XYZ file of C-alpha atoms in Angstrom:
647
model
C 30.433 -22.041 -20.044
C 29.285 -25.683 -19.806
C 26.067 -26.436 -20.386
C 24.992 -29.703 -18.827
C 22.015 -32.630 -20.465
C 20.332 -34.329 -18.459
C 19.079 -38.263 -19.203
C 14.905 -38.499 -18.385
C 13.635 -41.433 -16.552
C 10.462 -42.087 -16.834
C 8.339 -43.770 -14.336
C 6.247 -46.614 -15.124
C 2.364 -46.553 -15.680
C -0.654 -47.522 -16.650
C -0.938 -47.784 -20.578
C -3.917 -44.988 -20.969
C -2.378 -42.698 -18.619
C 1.170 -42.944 -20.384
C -1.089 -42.649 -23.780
C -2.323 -39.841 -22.927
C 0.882 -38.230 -21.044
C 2.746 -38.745 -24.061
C 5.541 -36.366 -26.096
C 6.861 -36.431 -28.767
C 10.334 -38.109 -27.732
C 12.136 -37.434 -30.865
C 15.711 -36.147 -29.789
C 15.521 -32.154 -30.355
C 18.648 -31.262 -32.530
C 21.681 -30.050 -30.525
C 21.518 -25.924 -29.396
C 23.553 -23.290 -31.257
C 24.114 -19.831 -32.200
C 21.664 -20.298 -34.660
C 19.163 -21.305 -32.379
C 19.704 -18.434 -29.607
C 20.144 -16.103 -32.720
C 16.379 -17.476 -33.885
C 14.750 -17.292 -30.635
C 16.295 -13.285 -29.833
C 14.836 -12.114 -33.381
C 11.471 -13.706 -32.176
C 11.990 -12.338 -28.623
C 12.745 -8.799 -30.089
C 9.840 -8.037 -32.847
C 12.156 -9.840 -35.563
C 12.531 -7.501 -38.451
C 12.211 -4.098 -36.418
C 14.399 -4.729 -33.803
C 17.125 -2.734 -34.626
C 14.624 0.173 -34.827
C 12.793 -0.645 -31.958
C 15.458 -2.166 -29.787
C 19.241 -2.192 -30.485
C 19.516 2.255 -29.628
C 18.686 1.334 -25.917
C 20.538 -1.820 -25.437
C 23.410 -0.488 -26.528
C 22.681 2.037 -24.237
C 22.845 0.188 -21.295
C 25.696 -1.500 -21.965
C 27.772 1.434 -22.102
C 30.321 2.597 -18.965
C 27.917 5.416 -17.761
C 25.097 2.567 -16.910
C 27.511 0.260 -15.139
C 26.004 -0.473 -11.392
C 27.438 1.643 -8.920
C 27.284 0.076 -5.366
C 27.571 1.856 -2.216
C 25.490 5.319 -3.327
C 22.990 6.737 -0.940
C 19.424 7.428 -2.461
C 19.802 10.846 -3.148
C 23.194 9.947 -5.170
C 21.437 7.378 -6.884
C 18.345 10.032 -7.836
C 20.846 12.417 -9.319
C 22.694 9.821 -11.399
C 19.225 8.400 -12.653
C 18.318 12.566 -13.445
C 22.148 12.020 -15.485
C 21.219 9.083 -17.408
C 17.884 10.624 -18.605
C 19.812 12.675 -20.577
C 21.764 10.448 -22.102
C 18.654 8.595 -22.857
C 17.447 11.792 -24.439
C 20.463 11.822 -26.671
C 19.943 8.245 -27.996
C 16.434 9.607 -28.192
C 17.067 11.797 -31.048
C 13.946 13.460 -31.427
C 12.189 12.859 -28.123
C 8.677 13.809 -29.601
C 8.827 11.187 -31.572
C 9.491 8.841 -29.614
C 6.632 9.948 -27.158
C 4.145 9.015 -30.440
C 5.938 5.533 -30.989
C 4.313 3.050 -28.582
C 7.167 0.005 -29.546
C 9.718 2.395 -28.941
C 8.589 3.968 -25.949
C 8.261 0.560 -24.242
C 10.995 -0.600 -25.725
C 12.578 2.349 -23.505
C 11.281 0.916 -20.183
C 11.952 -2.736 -20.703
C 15.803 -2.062 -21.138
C 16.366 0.596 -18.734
C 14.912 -1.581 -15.750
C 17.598 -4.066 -16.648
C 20.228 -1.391 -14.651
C 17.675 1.754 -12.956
C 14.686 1.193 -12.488
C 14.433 4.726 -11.417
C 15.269 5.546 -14.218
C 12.619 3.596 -16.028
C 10.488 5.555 -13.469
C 11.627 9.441 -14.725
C 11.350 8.130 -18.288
C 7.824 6.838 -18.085
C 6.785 10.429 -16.491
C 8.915 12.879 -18.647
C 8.708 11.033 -22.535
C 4.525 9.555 -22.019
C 3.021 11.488 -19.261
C 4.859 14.603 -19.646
C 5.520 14.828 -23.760
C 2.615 12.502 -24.778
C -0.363 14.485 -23.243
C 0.853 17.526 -24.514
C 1.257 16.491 -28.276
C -2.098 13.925 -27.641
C -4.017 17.600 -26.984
C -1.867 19.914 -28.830
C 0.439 18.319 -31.762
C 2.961 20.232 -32.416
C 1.715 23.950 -31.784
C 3.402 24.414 -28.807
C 6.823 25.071 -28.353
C 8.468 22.260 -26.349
C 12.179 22.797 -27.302
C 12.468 23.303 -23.444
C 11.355 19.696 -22.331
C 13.163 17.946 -25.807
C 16.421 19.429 -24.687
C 15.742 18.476 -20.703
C 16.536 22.213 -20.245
C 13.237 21.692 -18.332
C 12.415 17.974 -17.318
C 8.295 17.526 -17.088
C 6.559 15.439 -14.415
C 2.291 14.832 -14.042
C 0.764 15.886 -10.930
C -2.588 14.100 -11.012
C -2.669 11.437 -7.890
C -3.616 13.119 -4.643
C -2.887 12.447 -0.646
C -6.667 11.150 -0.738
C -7.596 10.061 -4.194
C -5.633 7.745 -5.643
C -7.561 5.045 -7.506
C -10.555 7.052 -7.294
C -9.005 10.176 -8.393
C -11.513 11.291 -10.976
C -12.965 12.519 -6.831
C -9.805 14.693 -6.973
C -10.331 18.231 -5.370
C -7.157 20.903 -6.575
C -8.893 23.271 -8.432
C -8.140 25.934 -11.457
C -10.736 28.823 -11.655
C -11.234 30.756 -14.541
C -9.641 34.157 -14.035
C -12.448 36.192 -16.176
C -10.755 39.526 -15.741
C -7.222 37.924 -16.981
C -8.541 35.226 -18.730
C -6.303 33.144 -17.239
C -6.644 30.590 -14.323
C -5.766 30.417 -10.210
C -4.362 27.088 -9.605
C -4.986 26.176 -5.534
C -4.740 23.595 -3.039
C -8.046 23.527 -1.195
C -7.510 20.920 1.709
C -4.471 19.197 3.000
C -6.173 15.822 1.260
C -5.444 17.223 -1.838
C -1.689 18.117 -1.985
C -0.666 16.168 -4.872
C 0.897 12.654 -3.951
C 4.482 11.263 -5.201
C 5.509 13.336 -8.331
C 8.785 13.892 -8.600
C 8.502 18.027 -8.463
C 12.227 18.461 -5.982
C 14.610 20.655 -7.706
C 17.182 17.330 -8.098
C 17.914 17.005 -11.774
C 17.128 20.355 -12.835
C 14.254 22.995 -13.350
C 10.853 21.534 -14.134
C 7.225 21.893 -15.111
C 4.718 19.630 -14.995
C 1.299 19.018 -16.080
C -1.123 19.257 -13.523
C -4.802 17.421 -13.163
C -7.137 20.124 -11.551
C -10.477 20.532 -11.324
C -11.945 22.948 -13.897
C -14.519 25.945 -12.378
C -15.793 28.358 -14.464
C -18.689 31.191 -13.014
C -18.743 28.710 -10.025
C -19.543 25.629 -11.884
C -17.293 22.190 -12.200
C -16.396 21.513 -15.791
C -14.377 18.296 -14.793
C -10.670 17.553 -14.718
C -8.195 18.797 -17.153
C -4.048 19.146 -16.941
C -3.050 22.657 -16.935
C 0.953 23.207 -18.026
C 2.586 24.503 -14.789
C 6.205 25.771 -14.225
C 7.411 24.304 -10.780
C 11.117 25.516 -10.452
C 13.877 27.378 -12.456
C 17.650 27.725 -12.029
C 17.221 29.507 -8.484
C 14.634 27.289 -6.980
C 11.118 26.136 -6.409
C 8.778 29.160 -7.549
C 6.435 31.191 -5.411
C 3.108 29.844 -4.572
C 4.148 26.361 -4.519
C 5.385 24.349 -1.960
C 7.174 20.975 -2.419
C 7.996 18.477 0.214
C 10.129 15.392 -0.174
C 8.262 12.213 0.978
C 10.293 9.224 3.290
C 12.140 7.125 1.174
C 10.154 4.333 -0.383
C 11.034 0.827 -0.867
C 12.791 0.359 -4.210
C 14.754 2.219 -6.214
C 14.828 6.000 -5.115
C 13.322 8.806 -7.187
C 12.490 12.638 -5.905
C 8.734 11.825 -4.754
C 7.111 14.674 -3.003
C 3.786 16.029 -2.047
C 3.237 19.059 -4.125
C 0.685 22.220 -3.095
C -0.527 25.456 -4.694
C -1.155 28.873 -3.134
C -3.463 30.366 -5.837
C -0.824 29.997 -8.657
C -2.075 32.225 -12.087
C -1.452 30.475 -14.654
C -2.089 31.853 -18.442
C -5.109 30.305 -20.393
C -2.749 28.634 -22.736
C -1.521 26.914 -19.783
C -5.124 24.624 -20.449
C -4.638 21.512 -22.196
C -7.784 22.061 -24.456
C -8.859 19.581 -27.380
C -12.308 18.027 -28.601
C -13.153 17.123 -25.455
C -13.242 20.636 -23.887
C -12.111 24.055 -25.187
C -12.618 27.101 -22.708
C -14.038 30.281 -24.631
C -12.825 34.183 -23.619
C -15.648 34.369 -22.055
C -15.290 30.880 -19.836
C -17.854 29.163 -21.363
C -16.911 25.481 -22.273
C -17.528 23.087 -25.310
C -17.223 19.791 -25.602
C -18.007 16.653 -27.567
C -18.379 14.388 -24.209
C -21.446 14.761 -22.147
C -19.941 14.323 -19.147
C -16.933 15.397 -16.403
C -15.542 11.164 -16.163
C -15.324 11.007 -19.823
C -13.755 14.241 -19.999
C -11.291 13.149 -16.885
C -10.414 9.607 -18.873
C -9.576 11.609 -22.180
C -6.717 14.453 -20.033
C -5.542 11.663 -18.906
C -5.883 8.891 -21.261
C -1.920 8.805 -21.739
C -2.525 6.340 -18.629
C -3.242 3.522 -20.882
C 0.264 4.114 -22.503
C 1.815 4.302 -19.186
C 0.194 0.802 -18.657
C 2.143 -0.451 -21.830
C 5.140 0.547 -20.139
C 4.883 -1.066 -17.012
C 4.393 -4.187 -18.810
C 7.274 -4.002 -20.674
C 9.409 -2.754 -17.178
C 8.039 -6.407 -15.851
C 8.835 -8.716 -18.733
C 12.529 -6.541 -18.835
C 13.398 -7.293 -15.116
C 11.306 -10.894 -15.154
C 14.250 -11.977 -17.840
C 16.962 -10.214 -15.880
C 16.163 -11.994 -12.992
C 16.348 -15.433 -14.515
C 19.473 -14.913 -16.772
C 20.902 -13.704 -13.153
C 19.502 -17.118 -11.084
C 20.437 -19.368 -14.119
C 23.963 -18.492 -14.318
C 24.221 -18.919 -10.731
C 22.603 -22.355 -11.295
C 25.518 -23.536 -13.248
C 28.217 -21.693 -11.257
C 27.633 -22.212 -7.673
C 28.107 -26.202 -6.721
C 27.291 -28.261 -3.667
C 27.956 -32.086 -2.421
C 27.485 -34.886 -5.160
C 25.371 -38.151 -3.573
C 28.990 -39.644 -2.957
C 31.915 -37.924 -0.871
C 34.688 -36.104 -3.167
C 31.779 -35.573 -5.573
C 30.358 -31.920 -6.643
C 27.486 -30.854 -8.482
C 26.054 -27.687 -9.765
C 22.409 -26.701 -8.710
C 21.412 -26.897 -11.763
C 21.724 -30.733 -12.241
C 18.506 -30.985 -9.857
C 15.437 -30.905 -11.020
C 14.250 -29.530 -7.854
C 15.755 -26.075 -8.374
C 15.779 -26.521 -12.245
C 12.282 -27.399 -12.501
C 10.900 -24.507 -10.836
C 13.349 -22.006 -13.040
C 11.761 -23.598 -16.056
C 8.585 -22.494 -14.889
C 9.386 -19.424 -14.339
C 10.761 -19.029 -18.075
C 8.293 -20.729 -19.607
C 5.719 -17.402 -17.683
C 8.581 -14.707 -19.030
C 8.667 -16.122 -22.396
C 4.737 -15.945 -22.975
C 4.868 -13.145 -20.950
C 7.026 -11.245 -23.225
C 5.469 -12.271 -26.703
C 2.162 -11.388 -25.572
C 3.174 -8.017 -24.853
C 4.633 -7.836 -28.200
C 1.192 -8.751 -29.825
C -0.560 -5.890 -27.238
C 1.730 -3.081 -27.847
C 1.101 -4.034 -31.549
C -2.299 -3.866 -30.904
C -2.533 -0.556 -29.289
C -0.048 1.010 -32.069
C -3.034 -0.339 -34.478
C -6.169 0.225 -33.075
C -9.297 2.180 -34.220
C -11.473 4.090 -32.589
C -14.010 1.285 -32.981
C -12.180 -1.021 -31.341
C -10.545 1.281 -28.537
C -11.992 0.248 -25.423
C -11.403 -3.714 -25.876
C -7.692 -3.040 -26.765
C -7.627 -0.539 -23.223
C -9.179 -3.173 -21.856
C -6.602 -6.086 -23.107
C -3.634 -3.455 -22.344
C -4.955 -2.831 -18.691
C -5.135 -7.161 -18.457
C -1.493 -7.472 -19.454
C -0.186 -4.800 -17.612
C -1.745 -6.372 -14.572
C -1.206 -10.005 -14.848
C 2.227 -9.478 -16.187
C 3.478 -7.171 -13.263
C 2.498 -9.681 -10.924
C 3.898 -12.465 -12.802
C 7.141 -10.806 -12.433
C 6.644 -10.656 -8.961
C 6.533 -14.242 -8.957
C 9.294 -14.782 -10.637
C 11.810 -12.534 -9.204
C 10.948 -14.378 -5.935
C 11.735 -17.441 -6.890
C 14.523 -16.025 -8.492
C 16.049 -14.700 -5.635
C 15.106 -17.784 -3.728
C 17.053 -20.228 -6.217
C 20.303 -17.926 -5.007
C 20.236 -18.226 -1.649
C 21.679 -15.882 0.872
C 23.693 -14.053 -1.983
C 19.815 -13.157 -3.792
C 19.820 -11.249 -0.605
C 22.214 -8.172 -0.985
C 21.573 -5.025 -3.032
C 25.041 -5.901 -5.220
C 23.452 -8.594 -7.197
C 20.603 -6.248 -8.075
C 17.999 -9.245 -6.859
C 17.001 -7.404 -3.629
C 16.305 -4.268 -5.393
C 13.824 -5.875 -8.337
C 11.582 -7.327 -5.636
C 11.417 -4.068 -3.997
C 11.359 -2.697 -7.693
C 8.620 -5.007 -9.164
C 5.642 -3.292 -6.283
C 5.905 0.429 -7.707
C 5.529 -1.393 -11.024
C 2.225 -3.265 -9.624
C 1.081 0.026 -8.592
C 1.853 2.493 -10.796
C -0.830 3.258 -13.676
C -3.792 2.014 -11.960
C -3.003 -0.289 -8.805
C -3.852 -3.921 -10.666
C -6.110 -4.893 -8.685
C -8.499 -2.707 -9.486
C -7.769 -2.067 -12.753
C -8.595 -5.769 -13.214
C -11.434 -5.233 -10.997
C -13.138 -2.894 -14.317
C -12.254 -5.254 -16.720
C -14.155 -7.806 -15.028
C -16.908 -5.859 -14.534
C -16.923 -5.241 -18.332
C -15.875 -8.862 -19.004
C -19.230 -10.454 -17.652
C -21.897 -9.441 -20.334
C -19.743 -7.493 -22.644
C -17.288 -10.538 -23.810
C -17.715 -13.499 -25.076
C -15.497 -16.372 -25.039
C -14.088 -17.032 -28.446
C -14.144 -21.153 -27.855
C -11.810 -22.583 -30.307
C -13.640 -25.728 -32.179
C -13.307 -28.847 -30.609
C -10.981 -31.480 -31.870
C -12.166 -34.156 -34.183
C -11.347 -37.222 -31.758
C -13.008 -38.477 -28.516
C -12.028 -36.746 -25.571
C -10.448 -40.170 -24.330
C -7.907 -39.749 -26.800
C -7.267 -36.483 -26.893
C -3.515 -35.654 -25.361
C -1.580 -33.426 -22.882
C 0.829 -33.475 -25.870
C -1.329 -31.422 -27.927
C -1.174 -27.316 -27.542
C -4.261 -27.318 -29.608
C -6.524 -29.206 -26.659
C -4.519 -26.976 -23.976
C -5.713 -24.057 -25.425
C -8.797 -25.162 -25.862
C -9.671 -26.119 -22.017
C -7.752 -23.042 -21.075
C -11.124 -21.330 -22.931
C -13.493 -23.524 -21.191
C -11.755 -21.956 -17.674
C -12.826 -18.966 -18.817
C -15.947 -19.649 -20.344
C -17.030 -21.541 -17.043
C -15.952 -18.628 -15.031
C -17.503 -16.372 -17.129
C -21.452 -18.742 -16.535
C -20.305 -18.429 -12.979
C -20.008 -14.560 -12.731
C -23.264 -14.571 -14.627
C -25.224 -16.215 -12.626
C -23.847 -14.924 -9.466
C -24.867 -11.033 -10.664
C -28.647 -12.292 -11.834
C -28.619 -13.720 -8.416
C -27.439 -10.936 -6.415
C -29.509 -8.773 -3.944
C -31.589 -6.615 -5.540
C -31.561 -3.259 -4.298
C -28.195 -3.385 -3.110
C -25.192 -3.238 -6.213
C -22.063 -3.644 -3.378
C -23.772 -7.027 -2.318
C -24.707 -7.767 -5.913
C -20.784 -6.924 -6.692
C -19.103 -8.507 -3.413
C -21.028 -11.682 -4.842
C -19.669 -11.506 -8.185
C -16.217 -10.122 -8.150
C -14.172 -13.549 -7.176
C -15.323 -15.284 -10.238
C -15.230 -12.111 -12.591
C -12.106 -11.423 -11.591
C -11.116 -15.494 -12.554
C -12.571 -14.732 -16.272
C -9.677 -11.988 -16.424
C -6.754 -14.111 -15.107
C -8.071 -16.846 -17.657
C -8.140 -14.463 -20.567
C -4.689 -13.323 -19.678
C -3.472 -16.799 -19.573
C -4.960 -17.650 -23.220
C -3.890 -14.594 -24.660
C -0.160 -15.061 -23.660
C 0.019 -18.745 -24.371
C -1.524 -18.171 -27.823
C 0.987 -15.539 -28.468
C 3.550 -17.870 -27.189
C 2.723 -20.968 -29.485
C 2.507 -18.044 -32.542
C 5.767 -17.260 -32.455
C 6.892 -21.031 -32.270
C 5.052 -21.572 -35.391
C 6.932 -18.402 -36.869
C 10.448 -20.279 -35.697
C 12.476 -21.853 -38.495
C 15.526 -23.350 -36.514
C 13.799 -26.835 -35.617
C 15.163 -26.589 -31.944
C 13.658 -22.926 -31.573
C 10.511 -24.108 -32.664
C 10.850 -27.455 -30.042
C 11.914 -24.912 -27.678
C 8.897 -22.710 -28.319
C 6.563 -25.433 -28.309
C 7.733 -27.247 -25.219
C 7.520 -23.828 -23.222
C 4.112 -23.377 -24.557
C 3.355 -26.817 -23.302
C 4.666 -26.172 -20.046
C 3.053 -23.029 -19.163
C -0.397 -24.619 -20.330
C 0.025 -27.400 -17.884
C 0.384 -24.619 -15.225
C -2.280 -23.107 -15.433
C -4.703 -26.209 -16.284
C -3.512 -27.467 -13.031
C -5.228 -25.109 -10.896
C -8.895 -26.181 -12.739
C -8.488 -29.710 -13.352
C -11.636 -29.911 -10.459
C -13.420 -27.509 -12.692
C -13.007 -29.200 -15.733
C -13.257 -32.501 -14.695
C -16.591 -31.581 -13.172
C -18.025 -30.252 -16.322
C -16.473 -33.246 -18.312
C -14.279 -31.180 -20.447
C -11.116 -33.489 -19.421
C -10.671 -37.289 -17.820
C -9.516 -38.555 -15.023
C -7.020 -40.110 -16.760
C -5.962 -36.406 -18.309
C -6.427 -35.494 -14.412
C -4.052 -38.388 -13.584
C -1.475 -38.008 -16.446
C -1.438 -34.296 -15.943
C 1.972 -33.999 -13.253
C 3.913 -36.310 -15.280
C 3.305 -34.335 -18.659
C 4.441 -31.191 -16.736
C 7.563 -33.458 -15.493
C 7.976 -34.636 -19.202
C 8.274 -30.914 -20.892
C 10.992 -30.196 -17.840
C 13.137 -32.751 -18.924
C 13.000 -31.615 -22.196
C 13.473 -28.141 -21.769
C 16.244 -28.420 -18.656
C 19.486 -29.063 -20.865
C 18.858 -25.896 -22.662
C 18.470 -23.722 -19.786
C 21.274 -21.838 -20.786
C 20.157 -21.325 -24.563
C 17.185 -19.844 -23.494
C 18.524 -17.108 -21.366
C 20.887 -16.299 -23.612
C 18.410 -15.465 -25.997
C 17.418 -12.858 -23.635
C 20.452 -10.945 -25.030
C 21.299 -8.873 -21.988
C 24.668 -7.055 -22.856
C 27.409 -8.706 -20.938
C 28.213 -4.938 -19.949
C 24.930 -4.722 -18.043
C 25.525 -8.103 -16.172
C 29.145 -8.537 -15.316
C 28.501 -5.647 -12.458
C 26.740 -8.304 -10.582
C 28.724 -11.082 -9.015
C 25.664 -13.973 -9.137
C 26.481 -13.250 -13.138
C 29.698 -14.661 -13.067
C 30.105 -16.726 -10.887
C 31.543 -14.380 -7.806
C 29.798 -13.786 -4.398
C 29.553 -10.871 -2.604
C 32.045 -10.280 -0.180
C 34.842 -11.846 -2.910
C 36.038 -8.090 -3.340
C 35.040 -7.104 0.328
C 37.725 -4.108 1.839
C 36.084 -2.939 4.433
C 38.204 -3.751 7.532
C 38.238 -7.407 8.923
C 37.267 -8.261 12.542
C 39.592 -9.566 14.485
C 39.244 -11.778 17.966
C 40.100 -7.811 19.212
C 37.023 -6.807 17.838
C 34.889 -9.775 18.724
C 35.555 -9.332 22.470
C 34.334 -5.832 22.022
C 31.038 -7.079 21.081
C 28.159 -7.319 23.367
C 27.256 -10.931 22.847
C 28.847 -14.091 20.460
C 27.027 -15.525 17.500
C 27.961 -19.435 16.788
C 30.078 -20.370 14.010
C 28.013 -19.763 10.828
C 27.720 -22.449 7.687
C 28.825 -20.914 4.381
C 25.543 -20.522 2.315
């Protein structure tokens, strides 16, 4: 494939402004295997990536995973239910991999490359499913069942009417004293439980269900009780399932669940430090209180989090490798007639894909260094790392957003249909935003904890004067990405101290906006600095200029939204203020003739992507059999269109 350079011109300008605009301009050494080899390792946890990595994208490159066009949803459902158990196979020993957080994501960020509802039954089964029961239990149940998908688990805990507040939920389990066991029921059509995936498609299945403990009449809080849904024959008595509509994106058995006073056994209670139910029905526990004991049933949520982060920064990359080849296959009129030049040569459409790698490259890095943080934390320091892996999750899933858009927008008309897989991520890319806490809210409690119970680790300023300090240097980019925060964090402040007294929602309604800004900054600094880490790790000199220049780039972004803010509180010049588009225009240039390199070091097997026509160069319709119409057929129509331009 050619790969095209591009020659910069720079504009003139005033001698401070192109000071302070300035980069280095040394000529980056010419791109490689070595350098797409250098940046992959980095991109892929280096060292461990054949552990962590190489089972499931070698997975998904093989003929089973190949895009099949033309199924309807419930086709598609049943082949995702088939693929899970080849993913169990790879799996080897599926507990395991429920205890291994890189793997486990790993898992979701390759699968979303070809199913993302299949990314969807692997989050439930392998960490909702498998990790709560070994997070309360370890090994002393038997689970041979659920490792050999002879039974496929699901989690039941969202209801009809309590969804983000669904520590409120109201299906209840009472202990059974004369059995000692429990009667699992569905008190109110509100509480049916909301979009598992309990329909008999893909096998028999049990699932671990979030219901209300009582006990002599008194509510002991939430806990999951292990609940047998269907076997061989069907769906089994006392519970009713009903398939929900079809929802946007890719199709999975969602259904609203209910319970007719089920008994289950009293080992069906997932019991652990946090509460254990005596013969007698009297509970102990080491947490004072019902939320606490809710958060810990359920805490395999923060996992799940993990997850969807890794689903985003998998489809974010497919998405660009899918618009960039298109970029460089599909060509339009040159400036003079008889001439023809690829989209990429503009900087127009170029530009705005760099952007959009330079957010999926510090995307995926930082959630390298927050799965690695999770897999090490201590109990100490559990609630900041929740709180870090709730952040990512939220700002990366709607990064992704972003950039599948203008993804799909760089390819036209032909972004449009389902075949070049496009269509589906945006549709995709919402259940990800919502699932595991919608983000909003989710960010909406780390704010809240973010205000009094954070502070801003400031890096120290530079040695020179602010006048000379340049756009050119990562080091000052960082640090007035920290004074964003650290402003918005004085704002927040001050806005709470001021509030209404008497009256938290109006104290809260008056401090949200900027609390919620101190999280999107904190995200930002977090994934550049994780960004600009692994450039310093890179030994190839044009991986590290790479690195560096997409570092660059995505600081410039997100300084330009606060350039008021800091200019206001003297923390930049005008003249940084000034110089500030052209830098951004500077790292483009750079970065555009290796546009290719750096999607290639998103190592997407060729297997995976040759399904989809924007990949190589094809359009949909090339293949098209369906039958042609013919001036026949148009005269049977009920009205004319005009003569269409080819997109």
């Amino acid at each position: 494939m050619t790969v095209l350079t591009f020659v910069e011109e720079r504009p003139a300008g005033d001698a401070t402004a192109a000071r302070t605009a300035t980069c280095h301009r040394q000529a980056p050494p010419q791109a490689g295997d070595r350098t797409t080899g250098e940046l992959s390792y980095l991109l892929f946890d280096g060292q461990e990536r054949d552990e962590i990595h190489t089972g499931w994208r070698t997975l998904i490159a093989s003929e089973p995973f190949r895009p099949r066009h033309g199924l309807t949803p419930d086709e598609r459902t049943v082949l995702s239910y088939e693929r899970l158990r080849l993913v169990n196979d790879t799996a080897a020993d599926p507990l395991a991999l429920a205890y291994d957080p890189h793997r486990l994501a790993s898992l979701h960020e390759w699968t979303g490359v070809v199913d993302s509802g299949l990314t969807t039954l692997t989050g439930i089964h392998y960490n909702l499913f498998l990790g709560s029961l070994l997070d309360h239990d370890g090994y002393q149940r038997d689970l041979a069942a659920f490792t050999s998908l002879n039974r496929i688990g699901t989690f039941l805990c969202t209801e009809l009417e309590h969804g983000n507040d669904a520590a409120a939920l109201e299906t209840t389990a009472e202990f059974d004293r004369e059995s000692g066991g429990f009667i699992l029921h569905t008190p109110t059509a509100g509480a049916a439980k909301f979009m598992p995936n309990t329909s008999v498609t893909g096998g028999p299945k049990a699932a671990l269900v979030a219901a209300r403990l009582v006990s002599d009449g008194q509510d002991q809080g939430v806990f999951l009780f292990l609940t047998p849904l269907s076997d061989e024959v069907g769906i089994l008595p006392g519970i009713t399932v009903r398939e929900l509509p079809q929802r946007m994106g890719s199709p999975v058995d969602h259904c609203l669940t209910t319970f007719d006073r089920v008994w289950l056994p009293q080992a069906a209670m997932l019991q652990s430090e946090h509460g254990r139910l005596d013969d007698k029905g009297a509970l102990r526990s080491t947490l004072g209180n019902r939320r606490k004991r809710f958060l810990r049933s359920i805490s395999r949520v923060t996992a799940g989090k993990l997850c969807m982060s890794a689903a985003a920064v998998g489809v974010s990359r497919t998405a660009l490798t899918l618009a960039v080849r298109h970029a460089h296959f599909r060509h339009i009129s040159g400036p003079r007639t008889g001439q023809w030049a690829p989209l990429v040569a503009h900087r127009s459409h170029h530009g705005r894909l760099l952007q959009a790698m330079a957010t999926a490259y510090a995307m995926t890095f930082l959630h390298r260094t927050v799965v690695s943080r999770w897999a090490e934390h201590q109990e100490a320091d559990r609630s900041e790392t929740e709180r870090l892996v709730a952040i990512a999750k939220s700002w990366s899933t709607w990064q992704a957003r972003d950039i599948i858009i203008e993804c799909r927008e760089r390819c036209g008309a032909q972004g449009l249909f389902t075949p070049n897989r496009l269509a589906e991520l945006m549709a995709d890319i919402e259940g990800t935003i919502t699932a595991e806490g919608d983000n909003l809210v989710i960010c909406l409690k780390a704010a809240a904890e973010m205000i009094f119970n954070h502070e801003v680790d400031l890096p120290p300023t530079g040695a020179l004067p602010m006048s000379e300090r340049t756009l050119s240097d990562p080091a000052f980019l960082q640090e007035l990405l920290g004074e964003v925060e650290a402003i918005w964090q004085t704002r927040a402040r001050l806005a709470l101290r001021q509030g209404k007294k008497g009256d938290p929602t109006a104290r809260w309604n008056a401090t949200s906006a900027p609390a919620l800004e101190i999280v999107f900054a904190h995200a930002e600094r977090q994934a550049a600095q994780a960004l600009l880490t692994a450039a310093g790790l890179a030994t190839d000199p044009l991986a590290r200029f790479l690195l560096d220049r997409l570092g660059r780039l995505f600081l410039l972004k997100q300084l330009s939204k606060h350039t008021g803010d800091l200019l206001a509180e003297e923390r930049m010049t005008a003249d940084h203020v000034r110089a500030l588009p052209q830098a951004v225009e500077t790292a483009i240039a750079e970065l555009a003739p290796h546009l290719m390199t750096l999607v290639e070091a998103f190592d997407i097997p060729e297997e995976a992507l040759s399904a989809y026509p924007l990949a190589r160069g094809a359009y949909v319709g090339d293949d098209l059999t369906t039958p042609a119409h013919t001036a026949a057929t148009r005269t049977a129509r009920r009205f004319d269109t005009a003569p269409q331009t080819p997109a």
